[in-house]
């Protein structure tokens, strides 16, 4: 009885659509509402569609029934494209309708793009031609063909806090005239001779660079023997003393984060104990994006560990990661090609099963490994640490994998225990107040400090017009 009732309902909907379609003509563009189209789609393909009510009453599709094809997903793309909508799969038989996002593809589309890109080069020479094309285009897209130069002020350094095996001091660096980047520098307690340096850009994790996991990785890397600097995203953390947090979601934020990354490394290399031949970088999420971008553009790095960010179908949901058209370079590229630009230097890609990096072991990592194969057969140079049962974080297990890799390729002291974990017992979590240079008081900023996004834009435009 229930089955018969369902058949009658579906038949009624279908007949209604057919009748409606016969009453249409070319002059009215065979127009149907999105509500009617969704019902027809569900009945034809026996699929469920989840869609916000705000679109159901207002949106209208021209030539609606003419857009149907034998494949459900091809049909959805045809129907939703003109409305600037797209879909996400929610199980085998359900589709969720969402606004089109320029920085996202379907996983299958990401895999297809990588296949197309792989056909562009079969050897080292062909790949290096492609890499040079991407490098030049990325700099142009970021307006960084000529990196701004000026006599920056000396670093502002706070009082050092000493712990058992490492120390911490906060630093403000002038990265453009009147524009500062704020961070904390972690150093080994006993500094002798030349030691590795590690740049650690912050991602979009809660509490920014004050996050416990971020503090922990910097402290332990310092205990292992490296000098490490963790620093804020643009218009995050102390950077909001100069710029409203809303300006983080601008294309200029992407430019500033690249400039800041260059300046942080410039500063670290001026330190007495810095070893310029051993330079690492690691960050997670948005910090993973910066890790990939900086290693593609700055040849001074020797070891890279981007965490929970690599994807062929996701370029980063923030304009600070995709606000400038670097992913349109070379006829279209992805972070997978961008991180491959680091070849043949040592790189560990950290991924997990709970975010957009879930396909890395089967899709993205083989692509990167193939490019590394143009240079070397050494399998220790390129690695993937995948955590299938974990989500989007830079937690202990991911840090352990990173420590292992950094220890080997930067010749750092190992704190690895017999059970495979690493000893983080000496780490002391600090408060936000302890990690700040000026705290929450913009009046403490140096004289001449920029205090608006408009001032920054003016300074940047002056550089571009020189």
Coordinates of C-alpha atoms in Angstrom, one line a residue:
X1 CA 0.0 0.0 0.0
X2 CA 2.8 2.4 0.9
X3 CA 4.7 1.5 -2.3
X4 CA 1.6 2.2 -4.4
X5 CA 1.1 5.5 -2.7
X6 CA 4.7 6.6 -3.4
X7 CA 4.3 5.6 -7.1
X8 CA 1.1 7.7 -7.3
X9 CA 2.9 10.7 -5.7
X10 CA 5.9 10.5 -8.1
X11 CA 3.6 10.0 -11.1
X12 CA 1.5 13.0 -10.1
X13 CA 4.6 15.2 -9.8
X14 CA 6.0 14.0 -13.1
X15 CA 2.7 14.4 -15.0
X16 CA 2.4 17.9 -13.5
X17 CA 5.8 18.8 -14.8
X18 CA 5.1 17.4 -18.2
X19 CA 1.8 19.3 -18.4
X20 CA 3.6 22.5 -17.2
X21 CA 6.3 22.0 -19.9
X22 CA 3.7 21.7 -22.6
X23 CA 2.2 25.0 -21.6
X24 CA 5.6 26.7 -22.0
X25 CA 7.2 28.0 -25.1
X26 CA 10.2 29.7 -26.5
X27 CA 8.8 33.2 -25.8
X28 CA 8.7 32.6 -22.1
X29 CA 12.1 30.7 -22.2
X30 CA 10.5 27.5 -20.9
X31 CA 10.9 29.0 -17.5
X32 CA 10.3 27.0 -14.3
X33 CA 10.8 27.9 -10.6
X34 CA 13.6 26.2 -8.7
X35 CA 10.9 24.5 -6.5
X36 CA 9.4 22.8 -9.5
X37 CA 12.8 21.9 -10.9
X38 CA 14.0 20.3 -7.7
X39 CA 10.8 18.1 -7.6
X40 CA 11.4 17.0 -11.1
X41 CA 15.0 16.2 -10.4
X42 CA 14.2 14.1 -7.3
X43 CA 11.5 12.1 -9.2
X44 CA 13.7 11.4 -12.3
X45 CA 16.8 10.4 -10.5
X46 CA 15.3 9.1 -7.2
X47 CA 17.6 11.4 -5.2
X48 CA 17.0 13.7 -2.4
X49 CA 17.9 17.4 -2.6
X50 CA 18.5 19.6 0.5
X51 CA 18.1 23.3 -0.3
X52 CA 17.5 26.5 1.7
X53 CA 14.0 27.9 1.6
X54 CA 15.3 31.3 0.7
X55 CA 16.0 30.1 -2.9
X56 CA 12.9 28.0 -3.4
X57 CA 10.4 30.8 -4.0
X58 CA 12.4 33.4 -5.8
X59 CA 14.8 31.6 -8.2
X60 CA 13.7 30.8 -11.7
X61 CA 15.6 28.8 -14.3
X62 CA 15.3 29.5 -18.0
X63 CA 15.0 26.5 -20.4
X64 CA 14.8 24.3 -17.2
X65 CA 13.7 20.9 -18.6
X66 CA 16.0 21.3 -21.5
X67 CA 19.0 21.2 -19.1
X68 CA 18.2 17.7 -17.9
X69 CA 20.7 14.9 -19.0
X70 CA 20.9 11.2 -18.2
X71 CA 23.5 11.9 -15.5
X72 CA 22.3 13.4 -12.2
X73 CA 25.4 15.5 -11.4
X74 CA 25.7 16.8 -15.0
X75 CA 22.0 17.8 -14.7
X76 CA 22.5 19.6 -11.4
X77 CA 25.5 21.6 -12.8
X78 CA 23.4 22.6 -15.8
X79 CA 20.5 23.7 -13.7
X80 CA 22.4 25.4 -10.9
X81 CA 25.1 27.2 -12.8
X82 CA 23.0 30.1 -14.1
X83 CA 21.9 30.7 -10.5
X84 CA 25.5 30.8 -9.2
X85 CA 24.6 27.8 -7.1
X86 CA 26.4 24.4 -6.9
X87 CA 26.0 21.2 -4.8
X88 CA 27.8 19.0 -2.3
X89 CA 27.2 15.3 -1.9
X90 CA 25.7 14.2 1.4
X91 CA 25.9 10.4 1.0
X92 CA 25.2 8.4 -2.1
X93 CA 21.6 9.6 -2.7
X94 CA 21.5 13.1 -1.3
X95 CA 22.7 16.5 -2.7
X96 CA 23.0 19.7 -0.7
X97 CA 22.6 22.9 -2.7
X98 CA 25.1 25.6 -1.7
X99 CA 26.3 28.9 -3.1
X100 CA 29.0 28.7 -5.7
X101 CA 32.4 29.1 -4.0
X102 CA 35.3 30.1 -6.3
X103 CA 37.9 28.4 -4.1
X104 CA 36.1 25.0 -4.1
X105 CA 35.6 22.1 -6.5
X106 CA 34.2 18.7 -6.1
X107 CA 36.9 16.1 -5.2
X108 CA 36.4 14.4 -8.5
X109 CA 37.0 17.6 -10.3
X110 CA 40.2 18.1 -8.3
X111 CA 41.5 14.7 -9.4
X112 CA 40.6 15.5 -13.0
X113 CA 42.5 18.7 -12.9
X114 CA 45.6 17.0 -11.5
X115 CA 45.4 14.5 -14.3
X116 CA 45.2 17.3 -16.9
X117 CA 48.2 19.1 -15.2
X118 CA 50.2 15.9 -15.2
X119 CA 50.0 15.8 -19.0
X120 CA 51.9 19.0 -19.2
X121 CA 55.3 17.6 -18.2
X122 CA 57.0 14.2 -18.3
X123 CA 60.5 15.1 -17.1
X124 CA 62.5 17.5 -15.1
X125 CA 63.1 20.1 -17.9
X126 CA 59.4 20.3 -18.8
X127 CA 58.4 20.6 -15.1
X128 CA 61.0 23.3 -14.5
X129 CA 59.6 25.3 -17.4
X130 CA 56.2 25.0 -15.8
X131 CA 57.6 26.0 -12.4
X132 CA 59.2 29.1 -13.8
X133 CA 56.0 30.1 -15.5
X134 CA 54.0 29.6 -12.2
X135 CA 56.7 31.5 -10.2
X136 CA 56.7 34.5 -12.5
X137 CA 52.9 34.6 -12.6
X138 CA 52.5 34.2 -8.8
X139 CA 54.7 37.2 -8.2
X140 CA 52.8 39.3 -10.7
X141 CA 49.4 38.2 -9.2
X142 CA 50.7 39.3 -5.8
X143 CA 52.2 42.6 -7.1
X144 CA 55.5 41.4 -5.8
X145 CA 57.6 41.4 -8.9
X146 CA 59.7 43.9 -7.0
X147 CA 59.7 43.3 -3.3
X148 CA 59.4 46.6 -1.4
X149 CA 62.6 47.8 0.1
X150 CA 63.3 50.4 2.8
X151 CA 65.4 50.9 5.9
X152 CA 63.2 49.1 8.5
X153 CA 63.4 50.1 12.1
X154 CA 65.1 47.7 14.6
X155 CA 63.1 44.9 16.0
X156 CA 61.2 45.7 19.2
X157 CA 61.9 42.9 21.6
X158 CA 60.2 42.3 25.0
X159 CA 61.8 40.8 28.1
X160 CA 62.8 37.2 27.8
X161 CA 61.0 34.5 29.8
X162 CA 63.3 31.5 30.6
X163 CA 62.0 28.0 31.1
X164 CA 63.8 24.7 31.7
X165 CA 65.1 24.0 28.1
X166 CA 64.0 27.1 26.1
X167 CA 63.2 30.8 26.3
X168 CA 60.6 33.0 24.8
X169 CA 60.6 36.7 23.8
X170 CA 58.0 38.7 21.9
X171 CA 59.0 40.6 18.8
X172 CA 57.5 43.3 16.6
X173 CA 59.0 43.8 13.1
X174 CA 58.3 46.7 10.8
X175 CA 57.4 44.9 7.5
X176 CA 56.3 48.1 5.6
X177 CA 56.7 51.7 6.8
X178 CA 54.6 51.9 9.9
X179 CA 53.2 48.4 9.5
X180 CA 54.2 45.7 12.0
X181 CA 54.1 42.0 12.3
X182 CA 53.9 40.6 15.9
X183 CA 55.2 37.2 17.0
X184 CA 57.1 35.3 19.6
X185 CA 60.6 33.9 19.2
X186 CA 61.5 30.6 20.9
X187 CA 65.2 29.8 21.4
X188 CA 67.1 26.8 23.0
X189 CA 68.3 27.6 26.5
X190 CA 71.9 26.9 25.5
X191 CA 72.8 28.5 22.2
X192 CA 76.1 27.3 20.9
X193 CA 77.4 27.8 17.3
X194 CA 75.0 27.9 14.3
X195 CA 71.5 26.4 14.8
X196 CA 68.6 25.9 12.4
X197 CA 65.8 28.4 12.2
X198 CA 62.1 27.6 11.7
X199 CA 59.4 30.0 10.5
X200 CA 56.0 29.2 11.8
X201 CA 53.1 31.1 10.3
X202 CA 49.9 31.1 12.2
X203 CA 46.7 29.6 10.8
X204 CA 43.0 30.1 11.4
X205 CA 42.9 28.1 14.6
X206 CA 41.2 29.5 17.7
X207 CA 43.2 32.0 19.7
X208 CA 45.7 32.5 16.8
X209 CA 49.3 32.2 17.7
X210 CA 48.3 32.0 21.4
X211 CA 46.8 28.6 20.7
X212 CA 48.2 25.9 23.0
X213 CA 49.1 23.5 20.1
X214 CA 51.0 26.3 18.3
X215 CA 52.9 27.3 21.5
X216 CA 53.8 23.6 22.1
X217 CA 55.3 23.0 18.7
X218 CA 57.4 26.1 18.8
X219 CA 58.6 25.3 22.4
X220 CA 59.6 21.7 21.6
X221 CA 61.3 22.6 18.3
X222 CA 63.4 25.1 20.4
X223 CA 64.2 22.5 22.9
X224 CA 65.3 20.3 20.0
X225 CA 67.8 23.0 19.1
X226 CA 66.1 25.4 16.6
X227 CA 65.3 29.1 16.8
X228 CA 61.5 29.4 16.0
X229 CA 59.3 32.4 15.3
X230 CA 55.5 32.1 15.5
X231 CA 53.7 35.2 14.1
X232 CA 50.2 36.5 13.6
X233 CA 48.1 36.4 10.5
X234 CA 47.3 39.9 9.1
X235 CA 44.6 41.6 11.1
X236 CA 44.6 38.8 13.7
X237 CA 46.1 38.8 17.2
X238 CA 48.0 42.0 17.9
X239 CA 47.7 43.1 14.3
X240 CA 44.2 44.3 15.1
X241 CA 45.9 47.2 16.9
X242 CA 46.5 48.6 13.4
X243 CA 43.8 47.0 11.3
X244 CA 40.2 46.0 11.9
X245 CA 39.7 42.2 11.9
X246 CA 37.3 42.5 8.9
X247 CA 40.3 43.5 6.7
X248 CA 41.7 40.0 7.2
X249 CA 39.2 38.9 4.6
X250 CA 40.7 41.0 1.8
X251 CA 43.0 40.3 -1.1
X252 CA 45.5 42.7 0.4
X253 CA 45.8 40.3 3.4
X254 CA 47.2 37.7 1.1
X255 CA 49.9 40.1 -0.1
X256 CA 50.7 41.2 3.4
X257 CA 51.1 37.7 4.7
X258 CA 53.6 36.9 2.0
X259 CA 55.5 40.1 2.7
X260 CA 55.4 39.3 6.4
X261 CA 56.8 35.8 5.8
X262 CA 59.7 37.3 3.8
X263 CA 60.4 39.8 6.6
X264 CA 60.3 37.2 9.4
X265 CA 62.9 35.1 7.6
X266 CA 65.0 38.2 6.9
X267 CA 65.0 38.9 10.6
X268 CA 65.8 35.4 11.8
X269 CA 68.7 35.2 9.4
X270 CA 70.3 38.3 11.1
X271 CA 70.5 36.5 14.4
X272 CA 74.0 35.6 15.5
X273 CA 73.3 31.9 15.8
X274 CA 71.2 31.5 12.7
X275 CA 72.3 28.8 10.2
X276 CA 71.2 29.9 6.7
X277 CA 71.8 26.4 5.4
X278 CA 69.1 24.9 7.7
X279 CA 65.9 26.8 7.3
X280 CA 62.5 25.1 8.0
X281 CA 58.9 26.2 7.8
X282 CA 55.7 24.7 9.1
X283 CA 52.1 25.9 9.6
X284 CA 48.7 24.4 9.7
X285 CA 45.4 25.3 8.0
X286 CA 45.9 28.9 6.7
X287 CA 49.5 28.6 8.0
X288 CA 49.8 25.6 5.8
X289 CA 48.8 27.8 2.8
X290 CA 51.4 30.3 3.7
X291 CA 54.0 27.4 4.1
X292 CA 53.3 26.3 0.5
X293 CA 53.3 29.9 -0.9
X294 CA 56.4 31.0 0.8
X295 CA 58.4 27.9 -0.1
X296 CA 57.3 28.3 -3.8
X297 CA 58.5 32.0 -3.8
X298 CA 61.5 32.1 -1.4
X299 CA 64.4 29.8 -2.2
X300 CA 66.0 30.2 1.2
X301 CA 63.9 27.5 2.8
X302 CA 65.4 24.0 3.0
X303 CA 62.7 21.9 4.7
X304 CA 58.9 22.3 4.5
X305 CA 56.0 20.8 6.5
X306 CA 52.6 22.1 5.3
X307 CA 49.9 20.7 7.6
X308 CA 46.1 19.9 7.0
X309 CA 45.8 22.2 4.0
X310 CA 47.0 20.5 0.8
X311 CA 44.1 19.7 -1.6
X312 CA 43.4 19.6 -5.3
X313 CA 39.8 20.8 -4.9
X314 CA 40.1 23.4 -2.1
X315 CA 42.3 26.6 -2.3
X316 CA 41.4 28.0 1.1
X317 CA 38.1 29.6 2.0
X318 CA 39.7 33.0 3.0
X319 CA 40.7 35.8 0.7
X320 CA 44.0 35.8 2.6
X321 CA 44.7 32.5 0.9
X322 CA 42.9 32.9 -2.5
X323 CA 42.2 36.6 -2.8
X324 CA 44.8 37.1 -5.5
X325 CA 44.6 35.0 -8.7
X326 CA 47.7 32.8 -8.1
X327 CA 45.5 29.7 -8.7
X328 CA 44.7 31.0 -12.2
X329 CA 48.3 31.0 -13.2
X330 CA 49.5 28.9 -16.0
X331 CA 46.0 28.4 -17.3
X332 CA 44.9 27.2 -13.9
X333 CA 46.8 25.5 -11.1
X334 CA 46.3 24.2 -7.5
X335 CA 48.2 24.2 -4.2
X336 CA 49.3 20.7 -5.3
X337 CA 51.5 22.2 -8.1
X338 CA 52.5 25.1 -5.8
X339 CA 53.8 22.8 -3.1
X340 CA 55.5 20.7 -5.7
X341 CA 57.6 23.8 -6.6
X342 CA 59.7 23.0 -3.5
X343 CA 61.1 19.9 -5.1
X344 CA 63.6 18.4 -4.6
X345 CA 64.0 19.8 -1.1
X346 CA 62.7 17.7 1.9
X347 CA 58.9 18.1 2.4
X348 CA 56.4 16.3 4.7
X349 CA 52.8 16.7 3.8
X350 CA 50.5 16.2 6.8
X351 CA 46.8 15.3 6.1
X352 CA 43.8 13.8 7.8
X353 CA 40.5 12.1 7.1
X354 CA 38.3 14.8 8.6
X355 CA 38.8 17.8 6.2
X356 CA 39.6 18.7 2.6
X357 CA 43.0 16.9 2.9
X358 CA 41.3 13.5 3.1
X359 CA 42.2 12.5 -0.4
X360 CA 45.9 13.3 -0.1
X361 CA 47.2 9.7 0.1
X362 CA 45.4 8.6 -3.1
X363 CA 45.3 11.8 -5.2
X364 CA 47.5 14.7 -4.2
X365 CA 50.5 12.9 -2.7
X366 CA 51.1 10.7 -5.8
X367 CA 51.1 13.8 -7.9
X368 CA 53.7 15.5 -5.8
X369 CA 55.8 12.4 -5.5
X370 CA 55.9 12.0 -9.3
X371 CA 57.4 15.5 -9.6
X372 CA 60.0 14.7 -6.9
X373 CA 60.8 11.6 -9.0
X374 CA 62.1 13.9 -11.7
X375 CA 64.9 14.7 -9.4
X376 CA 65.6 11.8 -7.0
X377 CA 64.8 8.2 -6.1
X378 CA 65.3 9.1 -2.4
X379 CA 62.0 8.3 -0.8
X380 CA 62.9 10.0 2.5
X381 CA 62.8 13.4 0.8
X382 CA 59.1 13.5 0.2
X383 CA 56.7 12.0 2.7
X384 CA 53.0 12.0 3.7
X385 CA 51.8 11.6 7.3
X386 CA 48.1 10.8 7.1
X387 CA 45.8 10.5 10.1
X388 CA 42.6 9.0 8.8
X389 CA 40.7 9.1 12.1
X390 CA 41.6 12.7 12.9
X391 CA 40.3 16.1 12.0
X392 CA 41.5 19.6 11.2
X393 CA 44.1 20.5 13.8
X394 CA 47.8 20.5 14.4
X395 CA 47.5 18.2 17.4
X396 CA 50.1 15.9 19.1
X397 CA 50.2 13.1 16.6
X398 CA 50.7 15.5 13.7
X399 CA 53.4 17.3 15.7
X400 CA 55.2 14.1 16.4
X401 CA 55.4 13.4 12.6
X402 CA 56.7 16.9 12.0
X403 CA 59.3 16.6 14.8
X404 CA 60.5 13.4 13.3
X405 CA 61.0 15.0 9.9
X406 CA 62.5 18.2 11.1
X407 CA 64.9 16.3 13.4
X408 CA 66.2 14.3 10.5
X409 CA 66.5 17.0 7.9
X410 CA 67.6 19.9 10.1
X411 CA 69.8 17.7 12.3
X412 CA 67.9 18.5 15.5
X413 CA 68.0 16.7 18.8
X414 CA 65.4 13.9 19.1
X415 CA 63.0 13.9 22.1
X416 CA 61.3 10.7 20.8
X417 CA 60.2 8.2 23.4
X418 CA 60.2 4.4 23.1
X419 CA 56.5 4.3 22.5
X420 CA 56.8 6.6 19.4
X421 CA 55.5 9.7 21.0
X422 CA 57.6 12.8 21.7
X423 CA 58.4 14.3 25.1
X424 CA 56.6 17.6 25.4
X425 CA 56.6 17.6 29.2
X426 CA 58.9 20.6 29.5
X427 CA 56.4 22.8 27.6
X428 CA 54.9 25.7 29.6
X429 CA 51.7 27.2 28.2
X430 CA 51.7 31.0 28.4
X431 CA 48.8 33.4 28.7
X432 CA 47.8 35.8 25.9
X433 CA 49.1 38.7 27.9
X434 CA 52.6 37.1 28.2
X435 CA 52.8 36.6 24.4
X436 CA 51.9 40.1 23.4
X437 CA 54.3 43.0 22.6
X438 CA 51.9 45.9 23.2
X439 CA 48.9 44.1 24.6
X440 CA 45.5 45.6 23.7
X441 CA 46.6 49.3 23.8
X442 CA 47.2 50.9 20.4
X443 CA 48.6 53.9 22.1
X444 CA 51.7 51.9 22.8
X445 CA 52.5 51.4 19.1
X446 CA 55.6 53.2 17.8
X447 CA 55.3 56.7 16.6
X448 CA 54.2 56.8 13.0
X449 CA 52.5 53.4 13.2
X450 CA 49.8 52.9 10.6
X451 CA 46.3 52.6 12.1
X452 CA 44.0 52.0 9.2
X453 CA 43.6 49.8 6.2
X454 CA 43.3 53.0 4.0
X455 CA 46.8 54.1 5.1
X456 CA 48.2 50.7 4.2
X457 CA 46.6 50.8 0.8
X458 CA 48.1 54.3 0.2
X459 CA 51.6 53.0 1.2
X460 CA 51.3 50.0 -1.0
X461 CA 50.2 52.0 -4.0
X462 CA 53.2 54.3 -3.5
X463 CA 55.5 51.3 -3.7
X464 CA 53.7 50.0 -6.9
X465 CA 54.1 53.4 -8.6
X466 CA 57.8 53.8 -7.9

